[in-house]
Coordinates of C-alpha atoms in Angstrom, one line a residue:
X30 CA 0.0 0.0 0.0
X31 CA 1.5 3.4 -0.9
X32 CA 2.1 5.7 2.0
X33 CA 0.1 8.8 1.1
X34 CA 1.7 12.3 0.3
X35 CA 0.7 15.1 2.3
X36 CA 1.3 18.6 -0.1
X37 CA 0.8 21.6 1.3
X38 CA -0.7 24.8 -1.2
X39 CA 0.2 28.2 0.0
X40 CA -3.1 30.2 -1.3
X41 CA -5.0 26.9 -2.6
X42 CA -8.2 28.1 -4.1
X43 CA -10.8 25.1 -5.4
X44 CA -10.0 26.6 -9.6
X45 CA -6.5 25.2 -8.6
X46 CA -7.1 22.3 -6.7
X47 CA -9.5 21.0 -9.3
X48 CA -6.5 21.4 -11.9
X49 CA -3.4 19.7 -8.9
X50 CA -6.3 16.7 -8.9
X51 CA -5.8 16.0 -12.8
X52 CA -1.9 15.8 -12.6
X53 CA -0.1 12.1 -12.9
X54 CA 0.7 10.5 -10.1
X55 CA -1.3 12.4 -7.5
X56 CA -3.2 9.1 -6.9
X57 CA -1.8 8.7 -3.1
X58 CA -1.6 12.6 -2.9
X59 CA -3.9 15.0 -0.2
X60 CA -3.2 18.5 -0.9
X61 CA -3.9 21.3 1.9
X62 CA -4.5 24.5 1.9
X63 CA -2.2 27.2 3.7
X64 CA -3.3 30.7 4.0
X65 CA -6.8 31.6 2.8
X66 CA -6.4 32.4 -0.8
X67 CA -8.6 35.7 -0.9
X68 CA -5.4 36.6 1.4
X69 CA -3.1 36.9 -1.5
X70 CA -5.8 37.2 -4.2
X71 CA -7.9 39.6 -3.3
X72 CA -5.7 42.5 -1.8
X73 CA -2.7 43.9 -2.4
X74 CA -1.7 44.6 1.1
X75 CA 0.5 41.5 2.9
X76 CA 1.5 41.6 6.0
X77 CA 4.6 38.9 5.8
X78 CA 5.2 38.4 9.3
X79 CA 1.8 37.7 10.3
X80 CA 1.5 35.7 7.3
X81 CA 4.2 33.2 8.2
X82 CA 3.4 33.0 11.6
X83 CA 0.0 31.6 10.6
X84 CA 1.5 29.2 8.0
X85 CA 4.0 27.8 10.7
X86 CA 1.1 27.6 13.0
X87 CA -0.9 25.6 10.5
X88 CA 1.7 23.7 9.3
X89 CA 2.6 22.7 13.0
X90 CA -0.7 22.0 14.0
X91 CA -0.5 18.7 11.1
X92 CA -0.8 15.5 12.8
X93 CA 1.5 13.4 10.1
X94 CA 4.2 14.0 7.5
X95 CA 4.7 17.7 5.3
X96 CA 6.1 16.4 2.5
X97 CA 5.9 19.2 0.3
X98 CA 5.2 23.0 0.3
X99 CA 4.4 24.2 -3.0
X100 CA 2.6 27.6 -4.3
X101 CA 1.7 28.6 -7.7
X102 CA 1.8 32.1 -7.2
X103 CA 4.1 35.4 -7.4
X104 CA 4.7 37.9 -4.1
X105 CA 3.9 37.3 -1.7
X106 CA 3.6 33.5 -2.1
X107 CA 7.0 33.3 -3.8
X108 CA 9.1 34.4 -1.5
X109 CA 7.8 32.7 1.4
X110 CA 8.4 29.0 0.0
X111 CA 12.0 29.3 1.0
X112 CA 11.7 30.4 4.2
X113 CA 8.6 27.5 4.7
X114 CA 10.6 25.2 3.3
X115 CA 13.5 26.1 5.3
X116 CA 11.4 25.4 8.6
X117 CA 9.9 22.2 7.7
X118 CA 12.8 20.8 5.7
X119 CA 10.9 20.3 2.5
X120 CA 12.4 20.6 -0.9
X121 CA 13.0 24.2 -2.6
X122 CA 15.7 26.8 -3.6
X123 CA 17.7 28.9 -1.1
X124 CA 16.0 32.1 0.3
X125 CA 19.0 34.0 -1.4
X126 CA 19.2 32.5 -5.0
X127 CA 15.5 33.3 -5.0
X128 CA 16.3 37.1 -4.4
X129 CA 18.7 36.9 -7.0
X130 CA 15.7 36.5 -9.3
X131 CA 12.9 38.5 -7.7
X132 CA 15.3 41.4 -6.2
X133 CA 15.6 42.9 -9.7
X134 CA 18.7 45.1 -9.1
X135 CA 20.5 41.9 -7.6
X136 CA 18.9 40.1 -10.7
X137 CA 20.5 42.5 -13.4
X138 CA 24.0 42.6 -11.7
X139 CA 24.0 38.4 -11.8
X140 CA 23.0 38.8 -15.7
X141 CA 25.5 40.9 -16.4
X142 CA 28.2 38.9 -14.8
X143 CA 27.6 36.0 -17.4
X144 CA 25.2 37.4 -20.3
X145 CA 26.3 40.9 -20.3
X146 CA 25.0 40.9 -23.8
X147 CA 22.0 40.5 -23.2
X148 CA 20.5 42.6 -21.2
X149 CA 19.6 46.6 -21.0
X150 CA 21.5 49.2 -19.5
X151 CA 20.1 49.8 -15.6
X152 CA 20.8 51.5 -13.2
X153 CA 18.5 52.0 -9.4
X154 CA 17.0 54.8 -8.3
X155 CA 15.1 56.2 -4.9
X156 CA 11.9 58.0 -6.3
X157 CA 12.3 59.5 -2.7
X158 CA 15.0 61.2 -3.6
X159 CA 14.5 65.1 -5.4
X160 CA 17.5 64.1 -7.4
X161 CA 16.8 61.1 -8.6
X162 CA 16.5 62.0 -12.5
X163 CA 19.6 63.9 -12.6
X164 CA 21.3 60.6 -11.3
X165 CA 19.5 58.4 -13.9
X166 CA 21.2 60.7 -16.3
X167 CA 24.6 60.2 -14.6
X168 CA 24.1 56.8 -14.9
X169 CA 24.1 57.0 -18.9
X170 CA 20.7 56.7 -18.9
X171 CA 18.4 58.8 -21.1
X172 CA 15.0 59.6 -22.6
X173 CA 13.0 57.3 -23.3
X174 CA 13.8 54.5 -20.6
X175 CA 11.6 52.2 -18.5
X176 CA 11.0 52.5 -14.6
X177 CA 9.4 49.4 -11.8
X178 CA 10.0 48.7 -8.4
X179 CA 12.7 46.6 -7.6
X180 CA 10.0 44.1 -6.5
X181 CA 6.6 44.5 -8.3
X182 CA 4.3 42.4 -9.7
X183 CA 2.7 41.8 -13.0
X184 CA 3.3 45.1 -14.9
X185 CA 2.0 46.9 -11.6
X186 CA 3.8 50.4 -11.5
X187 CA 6.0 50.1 -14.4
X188 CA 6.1 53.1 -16.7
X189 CA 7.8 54.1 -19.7
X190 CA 9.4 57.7 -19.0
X191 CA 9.6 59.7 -22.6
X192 CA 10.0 63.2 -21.0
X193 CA 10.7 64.9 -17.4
X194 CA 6.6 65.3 -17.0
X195 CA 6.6 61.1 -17.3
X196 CA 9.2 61.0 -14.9
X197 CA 7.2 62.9 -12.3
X198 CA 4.0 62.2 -12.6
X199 CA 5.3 58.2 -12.5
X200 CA 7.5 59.1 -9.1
X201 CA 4.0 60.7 -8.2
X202 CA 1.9 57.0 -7.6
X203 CA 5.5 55.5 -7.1
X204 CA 5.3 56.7 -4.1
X205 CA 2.3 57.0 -3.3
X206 CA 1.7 52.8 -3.7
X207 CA 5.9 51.4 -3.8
X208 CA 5.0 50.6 0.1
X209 CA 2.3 48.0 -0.6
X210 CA 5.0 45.7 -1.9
X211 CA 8.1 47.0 -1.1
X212 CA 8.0 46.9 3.2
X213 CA 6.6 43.3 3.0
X214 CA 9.3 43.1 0.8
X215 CA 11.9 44.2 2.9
X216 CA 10.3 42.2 5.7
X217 CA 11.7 39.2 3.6
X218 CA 15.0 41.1 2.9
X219 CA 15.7 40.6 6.5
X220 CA 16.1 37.1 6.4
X221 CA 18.2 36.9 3.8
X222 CA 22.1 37.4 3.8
X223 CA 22.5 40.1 1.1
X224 CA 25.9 41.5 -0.1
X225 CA 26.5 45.2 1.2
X226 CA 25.8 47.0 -2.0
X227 CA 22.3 44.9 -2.7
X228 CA 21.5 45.3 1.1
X229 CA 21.4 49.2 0.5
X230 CA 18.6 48.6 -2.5
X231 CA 15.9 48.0 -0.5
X232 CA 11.9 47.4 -1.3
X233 CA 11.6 51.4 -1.5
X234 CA 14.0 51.4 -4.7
X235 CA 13.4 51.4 -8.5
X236 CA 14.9 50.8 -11.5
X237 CA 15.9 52.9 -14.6
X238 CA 16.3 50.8 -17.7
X239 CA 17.0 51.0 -21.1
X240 CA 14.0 50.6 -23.4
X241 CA 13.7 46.6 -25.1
X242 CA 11.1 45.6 -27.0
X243 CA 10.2 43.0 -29.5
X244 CA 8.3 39.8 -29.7
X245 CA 8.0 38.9 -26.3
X246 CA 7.9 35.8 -25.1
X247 CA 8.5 33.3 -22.0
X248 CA 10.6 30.1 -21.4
X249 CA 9.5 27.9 -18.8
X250 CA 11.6 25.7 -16.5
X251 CA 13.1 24.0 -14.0
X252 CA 16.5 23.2 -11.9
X253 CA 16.6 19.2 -10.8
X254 CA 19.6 18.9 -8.6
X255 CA 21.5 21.1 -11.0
X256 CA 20.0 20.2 -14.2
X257 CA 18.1 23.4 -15.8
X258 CA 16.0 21.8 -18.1
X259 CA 13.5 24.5 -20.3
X260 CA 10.1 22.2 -21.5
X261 CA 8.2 25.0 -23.3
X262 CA 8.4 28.7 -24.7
X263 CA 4.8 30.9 -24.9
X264 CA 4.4 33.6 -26.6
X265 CA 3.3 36.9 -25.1
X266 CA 1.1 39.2 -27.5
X267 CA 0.0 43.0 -26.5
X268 CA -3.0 45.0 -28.0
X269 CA -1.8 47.3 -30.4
X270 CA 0.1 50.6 -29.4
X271 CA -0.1 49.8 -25.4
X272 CA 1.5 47.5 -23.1
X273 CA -1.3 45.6 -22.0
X274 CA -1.9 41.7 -22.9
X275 CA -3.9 40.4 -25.5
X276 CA -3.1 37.0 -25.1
X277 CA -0.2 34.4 -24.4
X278 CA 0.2 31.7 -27.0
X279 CA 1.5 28.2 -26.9
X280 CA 3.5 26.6 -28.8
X281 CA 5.5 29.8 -30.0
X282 CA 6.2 30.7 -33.2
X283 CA 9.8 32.2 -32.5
X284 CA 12.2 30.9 -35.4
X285 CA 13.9 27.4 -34.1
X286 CA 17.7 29.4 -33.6
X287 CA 15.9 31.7 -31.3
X288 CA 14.2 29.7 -29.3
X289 CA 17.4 27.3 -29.0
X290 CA 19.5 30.5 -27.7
X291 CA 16.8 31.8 -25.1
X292 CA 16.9 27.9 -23.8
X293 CA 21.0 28.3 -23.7
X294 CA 20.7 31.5 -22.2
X295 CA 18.2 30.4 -19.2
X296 CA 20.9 27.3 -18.2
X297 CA 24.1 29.7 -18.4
X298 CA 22.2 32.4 -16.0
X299 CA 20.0 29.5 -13.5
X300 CA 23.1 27.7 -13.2
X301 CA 25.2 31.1 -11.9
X302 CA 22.4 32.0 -10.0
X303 CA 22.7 29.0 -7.9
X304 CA 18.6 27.9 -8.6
X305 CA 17.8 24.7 -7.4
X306 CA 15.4 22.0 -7.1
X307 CA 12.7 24.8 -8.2
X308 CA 10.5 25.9 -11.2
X309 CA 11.1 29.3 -12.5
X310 CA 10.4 31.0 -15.8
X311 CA 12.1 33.6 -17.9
X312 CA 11.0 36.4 -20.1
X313 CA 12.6 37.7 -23.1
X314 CA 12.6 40.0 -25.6
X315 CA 13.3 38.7 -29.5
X316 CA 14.4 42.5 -31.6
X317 CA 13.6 40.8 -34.8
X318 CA 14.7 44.2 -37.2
X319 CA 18.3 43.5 -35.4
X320 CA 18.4 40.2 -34.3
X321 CA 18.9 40.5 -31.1
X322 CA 17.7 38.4 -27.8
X323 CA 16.8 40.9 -24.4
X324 CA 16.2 39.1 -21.2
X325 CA 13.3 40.9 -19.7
X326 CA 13.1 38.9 -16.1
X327 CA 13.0 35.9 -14.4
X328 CA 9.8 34.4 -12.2
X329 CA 10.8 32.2 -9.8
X330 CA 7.6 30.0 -10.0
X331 CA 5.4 28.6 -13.4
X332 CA 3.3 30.9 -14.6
X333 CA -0.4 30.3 -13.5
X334 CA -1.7 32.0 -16.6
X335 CA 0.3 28.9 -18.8
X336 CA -1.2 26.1 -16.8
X337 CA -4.4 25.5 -19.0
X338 CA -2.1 26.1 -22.1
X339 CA 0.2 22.8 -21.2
X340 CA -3.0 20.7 -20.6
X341 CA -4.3 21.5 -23.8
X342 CA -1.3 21.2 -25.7
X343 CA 0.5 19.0 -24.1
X344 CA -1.7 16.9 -21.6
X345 CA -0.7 17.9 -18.1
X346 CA -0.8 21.4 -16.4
X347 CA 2.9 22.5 -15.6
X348 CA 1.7 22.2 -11.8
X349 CA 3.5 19.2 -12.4
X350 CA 6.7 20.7 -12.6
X351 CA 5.8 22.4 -9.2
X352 CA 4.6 19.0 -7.4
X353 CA 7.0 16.4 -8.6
X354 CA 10.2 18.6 -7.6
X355 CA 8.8 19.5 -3.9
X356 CA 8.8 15.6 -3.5
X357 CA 12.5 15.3 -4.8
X358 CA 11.3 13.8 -8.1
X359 CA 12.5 14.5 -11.6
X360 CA 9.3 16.2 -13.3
X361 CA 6.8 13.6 -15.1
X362 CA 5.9 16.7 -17.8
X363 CA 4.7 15.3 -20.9
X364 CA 5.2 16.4 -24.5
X365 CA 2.2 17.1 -27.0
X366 CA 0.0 14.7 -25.7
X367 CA -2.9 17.4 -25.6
X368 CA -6.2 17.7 -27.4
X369 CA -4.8 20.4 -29.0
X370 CA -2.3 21.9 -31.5
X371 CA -2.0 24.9 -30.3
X372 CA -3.7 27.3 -27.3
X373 CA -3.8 30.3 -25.6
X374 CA -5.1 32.7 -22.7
X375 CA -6.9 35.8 -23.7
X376 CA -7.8 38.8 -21.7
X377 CA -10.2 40.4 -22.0
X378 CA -10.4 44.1 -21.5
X379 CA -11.6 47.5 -21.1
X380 CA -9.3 50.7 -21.3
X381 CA -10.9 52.8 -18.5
X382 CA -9.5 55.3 -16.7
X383 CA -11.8 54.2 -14.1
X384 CA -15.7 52.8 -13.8
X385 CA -18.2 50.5 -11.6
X386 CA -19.0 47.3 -13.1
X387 CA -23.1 47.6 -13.3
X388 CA -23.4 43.6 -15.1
X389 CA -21.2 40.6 -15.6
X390 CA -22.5 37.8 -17.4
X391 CA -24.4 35.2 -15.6
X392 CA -23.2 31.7 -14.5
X393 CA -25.6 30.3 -17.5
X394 CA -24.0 32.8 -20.0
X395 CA -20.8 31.5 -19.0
X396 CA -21.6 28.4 -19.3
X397 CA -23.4 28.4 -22.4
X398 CA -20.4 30.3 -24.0
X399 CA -18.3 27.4 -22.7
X400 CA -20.5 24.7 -24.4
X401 CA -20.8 26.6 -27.7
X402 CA -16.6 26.9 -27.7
X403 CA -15.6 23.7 -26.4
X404 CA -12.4 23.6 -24.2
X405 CA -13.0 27.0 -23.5
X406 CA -12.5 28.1 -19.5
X407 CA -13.8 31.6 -18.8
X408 CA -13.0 33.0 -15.3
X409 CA -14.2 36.4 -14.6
X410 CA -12.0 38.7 -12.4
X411 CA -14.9 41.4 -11.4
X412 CA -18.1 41.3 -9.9
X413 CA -21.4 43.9 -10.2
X414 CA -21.1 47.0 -8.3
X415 CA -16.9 46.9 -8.5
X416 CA -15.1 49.9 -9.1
X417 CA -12.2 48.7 -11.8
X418 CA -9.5 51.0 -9.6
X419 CA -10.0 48.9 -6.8
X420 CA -8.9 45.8 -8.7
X421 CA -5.5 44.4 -7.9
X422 CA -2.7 43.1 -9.8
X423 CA -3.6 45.5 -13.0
X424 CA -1.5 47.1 -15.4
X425 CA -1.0 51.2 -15.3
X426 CA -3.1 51.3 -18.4
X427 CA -6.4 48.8 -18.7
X428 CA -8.6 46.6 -16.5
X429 CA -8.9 42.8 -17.3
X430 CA -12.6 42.2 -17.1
X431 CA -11.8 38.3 -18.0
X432 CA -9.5 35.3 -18.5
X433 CA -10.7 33.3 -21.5
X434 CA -8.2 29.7 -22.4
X435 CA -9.0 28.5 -25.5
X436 CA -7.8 25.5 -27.2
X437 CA -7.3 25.0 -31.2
X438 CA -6.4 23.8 -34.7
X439 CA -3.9 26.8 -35.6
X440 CA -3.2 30.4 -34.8
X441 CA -6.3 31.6 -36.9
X442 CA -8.9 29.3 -35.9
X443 CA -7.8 30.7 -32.4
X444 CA -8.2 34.0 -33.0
X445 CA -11.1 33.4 -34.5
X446 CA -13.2 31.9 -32.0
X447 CA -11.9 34.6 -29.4
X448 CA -13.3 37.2 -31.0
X449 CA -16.7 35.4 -32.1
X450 CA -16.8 34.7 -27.9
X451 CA -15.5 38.1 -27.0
X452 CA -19.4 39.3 -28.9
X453 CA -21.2 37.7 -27.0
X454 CA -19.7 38.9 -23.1
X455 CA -22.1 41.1 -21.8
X456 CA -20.8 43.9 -19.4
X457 CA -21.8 47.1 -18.5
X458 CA -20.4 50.0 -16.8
X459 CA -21.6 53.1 -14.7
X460 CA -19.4 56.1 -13.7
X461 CA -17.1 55.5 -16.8
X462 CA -13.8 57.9 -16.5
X463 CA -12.4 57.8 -20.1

């Protein structure tokens, strides 16, 4: 009789329990929840401390083995696997090769000590500082460039700076809203051992970079004891002229020589980074006009927003990846085995300065849209009566209204069937700020 597998989900919500359920070999798993879910969901504000302390508590409390501690998700959730894991003696990466991913100054100064090449010129900056665009400017750095907290999340706070008005009215919200993330932040900071100069970058920093661009897309993978193996690449497609998603699309369609250097490029920089025995994923850049590769940033987790893509394409959810390397096992990920050739997340959106959500479709909308586009999975992301600003995780520029994963032949069947679904979505708005 097999001895049964206790895993334990920091933020499990029943949309992702149902999907862990459908993985291979989870036969003789029981997964547990850790942290209610709406705690990371449905704010933005995380109090670490108090967090932890209620996950040790729970964890404690378990009459039987922790055999895992796993999480699918990016800040807060990230960066308290290590420090779990660390307690309980379960299976992850170190606390401080983490950082070296999601502290993004300490990220850019590993890059450049092995793919100096590929990546923009940065420099960080305290937007509390009166001064802080004349030393941008002493850095080498000029209009237009890109600035983000050194921890953010999603394309939260990120801004493209064109002129000195940009820069201000950016350092404006910047701090305004940096504190949300960056003092839990620095609540993890504290644990770590950090090198003197990274150590005086704290949460309440940004960073100035030089502006890349091109197709975008992301390579996912893991570290088995020392192994970086990359299993897939998805594309990541904006609406026209803004920085907001359309959709992310799997398989790509970067040319084969690309996609073999981004895979190269994601061993050389894991393997200097010291990741271990953990998924990640990285983002990059492809400037097709002059051939050249950007690394954008690296996620120390799967994306969520890929899992759906995997099962259709190629059988399993990438949860896999997660679940079969907490338990010390090389990852059981299988290889276009899915129901479909190709597939992609959509999101769907309204380009609102602000506005209260007066109607979402109903649950028999839903689920006759579902029906009529098999495969499909819609998951709305606002209810009636929600003001959009009040939404977390969004991007300085839109609202997503709704996720929509669709499954299909080719890219233009795909695109296709979005937009016959995307009719048919019935919303409505009151108060609309334009």
């Amino acid at each position: 009789m097999s001895v049964k597998k206790h895993i334990f989900v920091v933020g499990l919500n029943e949309f992702n329990l149902h999907r862990l359920k459908q993985l291979r070999g989870v036969e003789t798993c029981e997964f547990h929840g850790v942290i209610d879910p709406a705690a990371v969901y449905e704010t933005e504000v995380f109090d670490i401390d108090s967090m932890l302390k209620e996950a040790t508590a729970h964890l404690e409390a378990h009459e039987g083995n922790i055999d895992a501690i796993v999480g699918y998700m990016d800040f807060p959730v990230s960066t308290m696997l290590p420090i779990l894991c660390e307690r309980f003696g379960t299976r992850t990466t170190s606390l401080e090769s983490l950082l070296k991913c999601e502290h993004k100054y300490w990220s850019r100064t590993v890059q450049r000590e092995v793919i100096p090449d590929f990546i923009p010129a940065f420099t960080a900056f305290d937007p509390f500082d009166d001064d802080a665009l004349v030393k941008i400017s002493d850095a080498g750095l000029y209009f237009p460039f890109f600035i983000k907290p050194i921890k953010s999340s999603g394309s939260r706070l990120g801004f493209r700076i064109d002129s000195p008005e940009d820069f201000y009215q950016a350092i404006e919200r910047l701090r305004a809203e940096i504190g949300l993330i960056a003092d839990p932040f620095n609540t993890v900071l504290e644990q770590a051992r950090l090198p003197p100069d990274i150590a005086a970058v704290d949460g309440h920093f940004c960073m100035a970079e030089e502006i890349i661009g091109g197709w975008q897309c992301t390579v996912e993978g893991y570290v088995f004891d020392g192994e970086v193996v990359s299993y897939g690449i998805v594309d990541s497609l904006r609406y026209p002229h803004v920085l907001s998603f359309f959709h992310y699309r799997y398989p790509s369609g970067l040319p084969d020589p690309i996609q073999r250097k981004m895979t190269e490029l994601t061993a050389t920089v894991m393997q200097h980074i010291g990741y271990d025995n953990a998924a990640f994923n990285v983002e990059y850049f492809w400037d097709e006009v002059q051939d050249r590769i950007w690394l954008l940033e690296i996620n120390t987790r799967i994306s969520q927003s890929h899992c759906d893509l995997f099962a259709k394409v190629d059988g399993a959810s990438h949860q896999q990846v997660t679940v079969d390397l907490a338990l010390g096992k090389r990852p059981d990920m299988p290889h276009r085995q899915g129901r479909y050739p190709m597939a992609a997340k959509f999101f769907y959106r309204v380009f609102f300065t602000d506005a209260v959500v007066a109607r979402v479709p109903d649950a028999d909308e839903i689920a006759a849209l579902e029906n009529e586009f098999p495969g499909t999975v819609i998951d709305l992301q606002v209810t009636e009566g929600q003001r959009l600003s009040e939404l977390p995780e969004q991007d300085s520029y839109s609202y997503a209204l709704a996720y929509i994963w669709m499954g299909a032949q080719d890219e233009t069947a795909l695109l296709a069937n979005y937009e016959r679904l995307a009719e048919q979505l019935s919303f409505a708005f009151d108060d609309i700020i334009s």
